[in-house]
Amino acid sequence: LPKADHPGAQLPEGPALPEGQEQPEPQPKPEEKPEGPSGNVYYAAEVYPVRSRTLESLGLGPRHGMQFVTAMYWILNLSTLPVGVDHNYCAIEFNGLTYFPHVLPSAGDALEGRPFLNPVTVQPQGETAGYVAFEVPAGAANVQPQFNAQGLPPGIRIQRVTKEQLATLKAQAAGQ
């Protein structure tokens, strides 16, 4: 028990049991399930610099001082509700600024055969994956990919994890 906040404070004691009567075994509490929607949506993402020779041949490269990057997102829904996933819920943070998906490098991803993170509803225990492309400052390092699903109730949290942690979470969910 934690110590009392001030000296002399004691927790009250219950009435004594009659002589010879044993104290009943405490009953285990049933596992309390939260009321309403709950759980987590986990995502992992890896960011890579990308060049599309097809776009460049059309004169459609990044703006001056910028570079194209693509991020592979893996999303696992371990909540109790279906969750909408859309590439527009993704962003890259760098030096306090937020960069949103960019159409040109996304087209480059498609031209290079990288699967796009298509809008989809991911059911509980389900998953999806795909690429989302961005234009960020040239030389940007330690960028932070973000995923922010819209319209989730407060009982459902979004959490970024590593790709390895995501695989572990998936395996644990499959074993339950």
PDB file of C-alpha atoms in Angstrom:
ATOM      1  CA  LEU A   1       0.000   0.000   0.000  1.00  0.00           C
ATOM      2  CA  PRO A   2       1.232   3.531  -0.623  1.00  0.00           C
ATOM      3  CA  LYS A   3       2.305   5.537   2.389  1.00  0.00           C
ATOM      4  CA  ALA A   4      -0.118   8.071   3.786  1.00  0.00           C
ATOM      5  CA  ASP A   5       0.321  11.671   2.680  1.00  0.00           C
ATOM      6  CA  HIS A   6       0.628  12.863   6.260  1.00  0.00           C
ATOM      7  CA  PRO A   7       1.839  11.176   9.434  1.00  0.00           C
ATOM      8  CA  GLY A   8      -0.706   9.388  11.531  1.00  0.00           C
ATOM      9  CA  ALA A   9      -3.159   8.811   8.670  1.00  0.00           C
ATOM     10  CA  GLN A  10      -4.279   5.195   8.588  1.00  0.00           C
ATOM     11  CA  LEU A  11      -6.598   3.286   6.359  1.00  0.00           C
ATOM     12  CA  PRO A  12      -9.705   2.191   8.264  1.00  0.00           C
ATOM     13  CA  GLU A  13      -9.884  -1.493   9.116  1.00  0.00           C
ATOM     14  CA  GLY A  14     -12.976  -3.591   8.484  1.00  0.00           C
ATOM     15  CA  PRO A  15     -14.895  -5.339  11.258  1.00  0.00           C
ATOM     16  CA  ALA A  16     -13.216  -8.385  12.771  1.00  0.00           C
ATOM     17  CA  LEU A  17     -14.507 -11.772  11.652  1.00  0.00           C
ATOM     18  CA  PRO A  18     -16.184 -13.882  14.342  1.00  0.00           C
ATOM     19  CA  GLU A  19     -13.911 -16.435  16.010  1.00  0.00           C
ATOM     20  CA  GLY A  20     -13.371 -19.547  13.850  1.00  0.00           C
ATOM     21  CA  GLN A  21     -14.758 -18.021  10.645  1.00  0.00           C
ATOM     22  CA  GLU A  22     -12.318 -18.004   7.783  1.00  0.00           C
ATOM     23  CA  GLN A  23     -11.997 -15.089   5.450  1.00  0.00           C
ATOM     24  CA  PRO A  24     -13.423 -16.018   2.033  1.00  0.00           C
ATOM     25  CA  GLU A  25     -11.049 -16.368  -0.883  1.00  0.00           C
ATOM     26  CA  PRO A  26     -11.102 -13.232  -2.979  1.00  0.00           C
ATOM     27  CA  GLN A  27     -13.020 -13.823  -6.194  1.00  0.00           C
ATOM     28  CA  PRO A  28     -11.052 -13.036  -9.332  1.00  0.00           C
ATOM     29  CA  LYS A  29     -12.561 -10.072 -11.100  1.00  0.00           C
ATOM     30  CA  PRO A  30     -13.754 -10.828 -14.588  1.00  0.00           C
ATOM     31  CA  GLU A  31     -11.528  -9.182 -17.159  1.00  0.00           C
ATOM     32  CA  GLU A  32     -13.039  -5.778 -17.625  1.00  0.00           C
ATOM     33  CA  LYS A  33     -13.646  -4.881 -21.220  1.00  0.00           C
ATOM     34  CA  PRO A  34     -13.702  -1.200 -22.046  1.00  0.00           C
ATOM     35  CA  GLU A  35     -17.042   0.239 -22.977  1.00  0.00           C
ATOM     36  CA  GLY A  36     -17.316   1.346 -26.572  1.00  0.00           C
ATOM     37  CA  PRO A  37     -14.722   1.156 -29.325  1.00  0.00           C
ATOM     38  CA  SER A  38     -11.163   0.466 -28.223  1.00  0.00           C
ATOM     39  CA  GLY A  39      -7.790  -0.786 -29.373  1.00  0.00           C
ATOM     40  CA  ASN A  40      -4.930   0.458 -31.487  1.00  0.00           C
ATOM     41  CA  VAL A  41      -4.162   1.040 -35.119  1.00  0.00           C
ATOM     42  CA  TYR A  42      -0.460   0.407 -35.618  1.00  0.00           C
ATOM     43  CA  TYR A  43       1.627   1.593 -38.524  1.00  0.00           C
ATOM     44  CA  ALA A  44       5.198   1.265 -39.646  1.00  0.00           C
ATOM     45  CA  ALA A  45       6.735   3.317 -42.429  1.00  0.00           C
ATOM     46  CA  GLU A  46      10.069   3.496 -44.186  1.00  0.00           C
ATOM     47  CA  VAL A  47      11.068   6.479 -46.344  1.00  0.00           C
ATOM     48  CA  TYR A  48      13.300   6.242 -49.415  1.00  0.00           C
ATOM     49  CA  PRO A  49      14.610   8.839 -51.878  1.00  0.00           C
ATOM     50  CA  VAL A  50      13.115   8.109 -55.274  1.00  0.00           C
ATOM     51  CA  ARG A  51      13.717   9.059 -58.878  1.00  0.00           C
ATOM     52  CA  SER A  52      11.426   8.369 -61.775  1.00  0.00           C
ATOM     53  CA  ARG A  53      13.320   8.369 -65.028  1.00  0.00           C
ATOM     54  CA  THR A  54       9.971   8.431 -66.834  1.00  0.00           C
ATOM     55  CA  LEU A  55       8.903  11.644 -65.074  1.00  0.00           C
ATOM     56  CA  GLU A  56      12.345  13.179 -65.513  1.00  0.00           C
ATOM     57  CA  SER A  57      12.266  12.415 -69.250  1.00  0.00           C
ATOM     58  CA  LEU A  58       9.026  14.433 -69.391  1.00  0.00           C
ATOM     59  CA  GLY A  59      10.618  17.318 -67.461  1.00  0.00           C
ATOM     60  CA  LEU A  60       8.512  16.548 -64.383  1.00  0.00           C
ATOM     61  CA  GLY A  61      11.148  16.330 -61.675  1.00  0.00           C
ATOM     62  CA  PRO A  62      11.019  17.952 -58.236  1.00  0.00           C
ATOM     63  CA  ARG A  63      11.069  21.731 -57.851  1.00  0.00           C
ATOM     64  CA  HIS A  64      14.408  23.461 -57.304  1.00  0.00           C
ATOM     65  CA  GLY A  65      15.789  22.685 -53.835  1.00  0.00           C
ATOM     66  CA  MET A  66      13.380  19.793 -53.356  1.00  0.00           C
ATOM     67  CA  GLN A  67      13.525  16.016 -53.780  1.00  0.00           C
ATOM     68  CA  PHE A  68      10.957  13.278 -54.188  1.00  0.00           C
ATOM     69  CA  VAL A  69      10.731  10.571 -51.541  1.00  0.00           C
ATOM     70  CA  THR A  70       8.396   7.637 -51.220  1.00  0.00           C
ATOM     71  CA  ALA A  71       7.251   6.024 -47.988  1.00  0.00           C
ATOM     72  CA  MET A  72       6.115   2.437 -47.680  1.00  0.00           C
ATOM     73  CA  TYR A  73       3.330   2.254 -45.087  1.00  0.00           C
ATOM     74  CA  TRP A  74       2.174  -0.932 -43.363  1.00  0.00           C
ATOM     75  CA  ILE A  75      -1.032  -0.499 -41.330  1.00  0.00           C
ATOM     76  CA  LEU A  76      -2.493  -3.055 -38.895  1.00  0.00           C
ATOM     77  CA  ASN A  77      -5.925  -2.536 -37.323  1.00  0.00           C
ATOM     78  CA  LEU A  78      -6.079  -4.118 -33.856  1.00  0.00           C
ATOM     79  CA  SER A  79      -9.054  -2.024 -32.788  1.00  0.00           C
ATOM     80  CA  THR A  80     -12.677  -3.055 -32.429  1.00  0.00           C
ATOM     81  CA  LEU A  81     -13.892  -0.922 -35.359  1.00  0.00           C
ATOM     82  CA  PRO A  82     -13.237  -0.832 -39.100  1.00  0.00           C
ATOM     83  CA  VAL A  83     -10.787   1.979 -39.896  1.00  0.00           C
ATOM     84  CA  GLY A  84     -10.609   4.022 -43.081  1.00  0.00           C
ATOM     85  CA  VAL A  85      -7.140   4.277 -44.604  1.00  0.00           C
ATOM     86  CA  ASP A  86      -6.296   6.806 -47.290  1.00  0.00           C
ATOM     87  CA  HIS A  87      -3.018   8.142 -48.664  1.00  0.00           C
ATOM     88  CA  ASN A  88      -4.249  11.627 -47.740  1.00  0.00           C
ATOM     89  CA  TYR A  89      -4.005  10.621 -44.047  1.00  0.00           C
ATOM     90  CA  CYS A  90      -0.230  10.322 -44.480  1.00  0.00           C
ATOM     91  CA  ALA A  91       2.352  13.066 -44.095  1.00  0.00           C
ATOM     92  CA  ILE A  92       6.072  13.605 -43.597  1.00  0.00           C
ATOM     93  CA  GLU A  93       7.356  15.874 -40.820  1.00  0.00           C
ATOM     94  CA  PHE A  94      10.746  17.494 -41.198  1.00  0.00           C
ATOM     95  CA  ASN A  95      12.211  20.428 -39.242  1.00  0.00           C
ATOM     96  CA  GLY A  96       8.827  21.355 -37.786  1.00  0.00           C
ATOM     97  CA  LEU A  97       7.070  21.430 -41.167  1.00  0.00           C
ATOM     98  CA  THR A  98       4.534  18.962 -42.523  1.00  0.00           C
ATOM     99  CA  TYR A  99       4.614  17.719 -46.118  1.00  0.00           C
ATOM    100  CA  PHE A 100       1.567  16.063 -47.633  1.00  0.00           C
ATOM    101  CA  PRO A 101       1.355  13.504 -50.479  1.00  0.00           C
ATOM    102  CA  HIS A 102       2.426  14.842 -53.863  1.00  0.00           C
ATOM    103  CA  VAL A 103       0.841  13.736 -57.131  1.00  0.00           C
ATOM    104  CA  LEU A 104       3.970  13.700 -59.338  1.00  0.00           C
ATOM    105  CA  PRO A 105       6.142  11.331 -57.310  1.00  0.00           C
ATOM    106  CA  SER A 106       3.036   9.223 -56.635  1.00  0.00           C
ATOM    107  CA  ALA A 107       2.621   8.892 -60.394  1.00  0.00           C
ATOM    108  CA  GLY A 108       6.305   7.989 -60.524  1.00  0.00           C
ATOM    109  CA  ASP A 109       5.700   5.246 -57.959  1.00  0.00           C
ATOM    110  CA  ALA A 110       2.919   3.840 -60.122  1.00  0.00           C
ATOM    111  CA  LEU A 111       5.072   4.023 -63.260  1.00  0.00           C
ATOM    112  CA  GLU A 112       7.851   2.165 -61.434  1.00  0.00           C
ATOM    113  CA  GLY A 113       5.435  -0.582 -60.295  1.00  0.00           C
ATOM    114  CA  ARG A 114       5.265   0.330 -56.598  1.00  0.00           C
ATOM    115  CA  PRO A 115       1.774  -0.373 -55.170  1.00  0.00           C
ATOM    116  CA  PHE A 116      -0.065   2.754 -54.059  1.00  0.00           C
ATOM    117  CA  LEU A 117      -1.696   3.041 -50.613  1.00  0.00           C
ATOM    118  CA  ASN A 118      -5.247   2.981 -51.955  1.00  0.00           C
ATOM    119  CA  PRO A 119      -8.249   4.193 -49.970  1.00  0.00           C
ATOM    120  CA  VAL A 120      -9.670   1.167 -48.169  1.00  0.00           C
ATOM    121  CA  THR A 121     -11.578   0.234 -45.017  1.00  0.00           C
ATOM    122  CA  VAL A 122      -9.438  -2.063 -42.877  1.00  0.00           C
ATOM    123  CA  GLN A 123     -11.544  -4.385 -40.742  1.00  0.00           C
ATOM    124  CA  PRO A 124     -10.548  -5.302 -37.160  1.00  0.00           C
ATOM    125  CA  GLN A 125      -7.519  -7.648 -37.261  1.00  0.00           C
ATOM    126  CA  GLY A 126      -6.954  -6.602 -40.891  1.00  0.00           C
ATOM    127  CA  GLU A 127      -4.065  -4.874 -42.582  1.00  0.00           C
ATOM    128  CA  THR A 128      -3.060  -2.977 -45.689  1.00  0.00           C
ATOM    129  CA  ALA A 129       0.128  -1.607 -47.208  1.00  0.00           C
ATOM    130  CA  GLY A 130       1.281   0.671 -49.984  1.00  0.00           C
ATOM    131  CA  TYR A 131       3.482   3.552 -51.048  1.00  0.00           C
ATOM    132  CA  VAL A 132       2.817   7.275 -50.646  1.00  0.00           C
ATOM    133  CA  ALA A 133       5.137   9.816 -52.258  1.00  0.00           C
ATOM    134  CA  PHE A 134       6.116  13.313 -51.162  1.00  0.00           C
ATOM    135  CA  GLU A 135       8.233  16.290 -52.176  1.00  0.00           C
ATOM    136  CA  VAL A 136      10.545  17.394 -49.343  1.00  0.00           C
ATOM    137  CA  PRO A 137      13.618  19.650 -49.130  1.00  0.00           C
ATOM    138  CA  ALA A 138      16.695  18.239 -50.867  1.00  0.00           C
ATOM    139  CA  GLY A 139      18.990  16.489 -48.396  1.00  0.00           C
ATOM    140  CA  ALA A 140      16.256  16.089 -45.769  1.00  0.00           C
ATOM    141  CA  ALA A 141      17.288  13.439 -43.250  1.00  0.00           C
ATOM    142  CA  ASN A 142      15.514  11.931 -40.250  1.00  0.00           C
ATOM    143  CA  VAL A 143      12.095  12.679 -41.691  1.00  0.00           C
ATOM    144  CA  GLN A 144       9.166  11.386 -39.651  1.00  0.00           C
ATOM    145  CA  PRO A 145       6.370   9.617 -41.542  1.00  0.00           C
ATOM    146  CA  GLN A 146       2.936  10.164 -40.005  1.00  0.00           C
ATOM    147  CA  PHE A 147      -0.423   8.430 -40.331  1.00  0.00           C
ATOM    148  CA  ASN A 148      -3.509  10.129 -38.924  1.00  0.00           C
ATOM    149  CA  ALA A 149      -6.760   8.290 -39.620  1.00  0.00           C
ATOM    150  CA  GLN A 150      -9.791  10.548 -39.464  1.00  0.00           C
ATOM    151  CA  GLY A 151     -12.932  10.272 -37.365  1.00  0.00           C
ATOM    152  CA  LEU A 152     -11.733   7.708 -34.819  1.00  0.00           C
ATOM    153  CA  PRO A 153     -13.397   7.699 -31.391  1.00  0.00           C
ATOM    154  CA  PRO A 154     -11.184   8.510 -28.378  1.00  0.00           C
ATOM    155  CA  GLY A 155     -10.873   4.834 -27.368  1.00  0.00           C
ATOM    156  CA  ILE A 156      -8.888   4.013 -30.509  1.00  0.00           C
ATOM    157  CA  ARG A 157      -5.284   5.184 -30.685  1.00  0.00           C
ATOM    158  CA  ILE A 158      -2.869   5.333 -33.605  1.00  0.00           C
ATOM    159  CA  GLN A 159       0.670   4.275 -32.782  1.00  0.00           C
ATOM    160  CA  ARG A 160       3.814   4.193 -34.907  1.00  0.00           C
ATOM    161  CA  VAL A 161       5.998   1.113 -34.431  1.00  0.00           C
ATOM    162  CA  THR A 162       8.925  -0.461 -36.238  1.00  0.00           C
ATOM    163  CA  LYS A 163       8.344  -2.963 -39.012  1.00  0.00           C
ATOM    164  CA  GLU A 164       9.627  -5.718 -36.698  1.00  0.00           C
ATOM    165  CA  GLN A 165       7.263  -4.679 -33.894  1.00  0.00           C
ATOM    166  CA  LEU A 166       4.378  -4.664 -36.372  1.00  0.00           C
ATOM    167  CA  ALA A 167       5.183  -8.261 -37.360  1.00  0.00           C
ATOM    168  CA  THR A 168       5.240  -9.266 -33.677  1.00  0.00           C
ATOM    169  CA  LEU A 169       1.895  -7.553 -33.013  1.00  0.00           C
ATOM    170  CA  LYS A 170       0.378  -9.284 -36.028  1.00  0.00           C
ATOM    171  CA  ALA A 171       1.619 -12.686 -34.855  1.00  0.00           C
ATOM    172  CA  GLN A 172       0.331 -12.096 -31.324  1.00  0.00           C
ATOM    173  CA  ALA A 173      -3.097 -11.051 -32.657  1.00  0.00           C
ATOM    174  CA  ALA A 174      -3.261 -14.175 -34.847  1.00  0.00           C
ATOM    175  CA  GLY A 175      -2.531 -16.360 -31.788  1.00  0.00           C
ATOM    176  CA  GLN A 176      -5.438 -14.966 -29.773  1.00  0.00           C
TER     177      GLN A 176
END
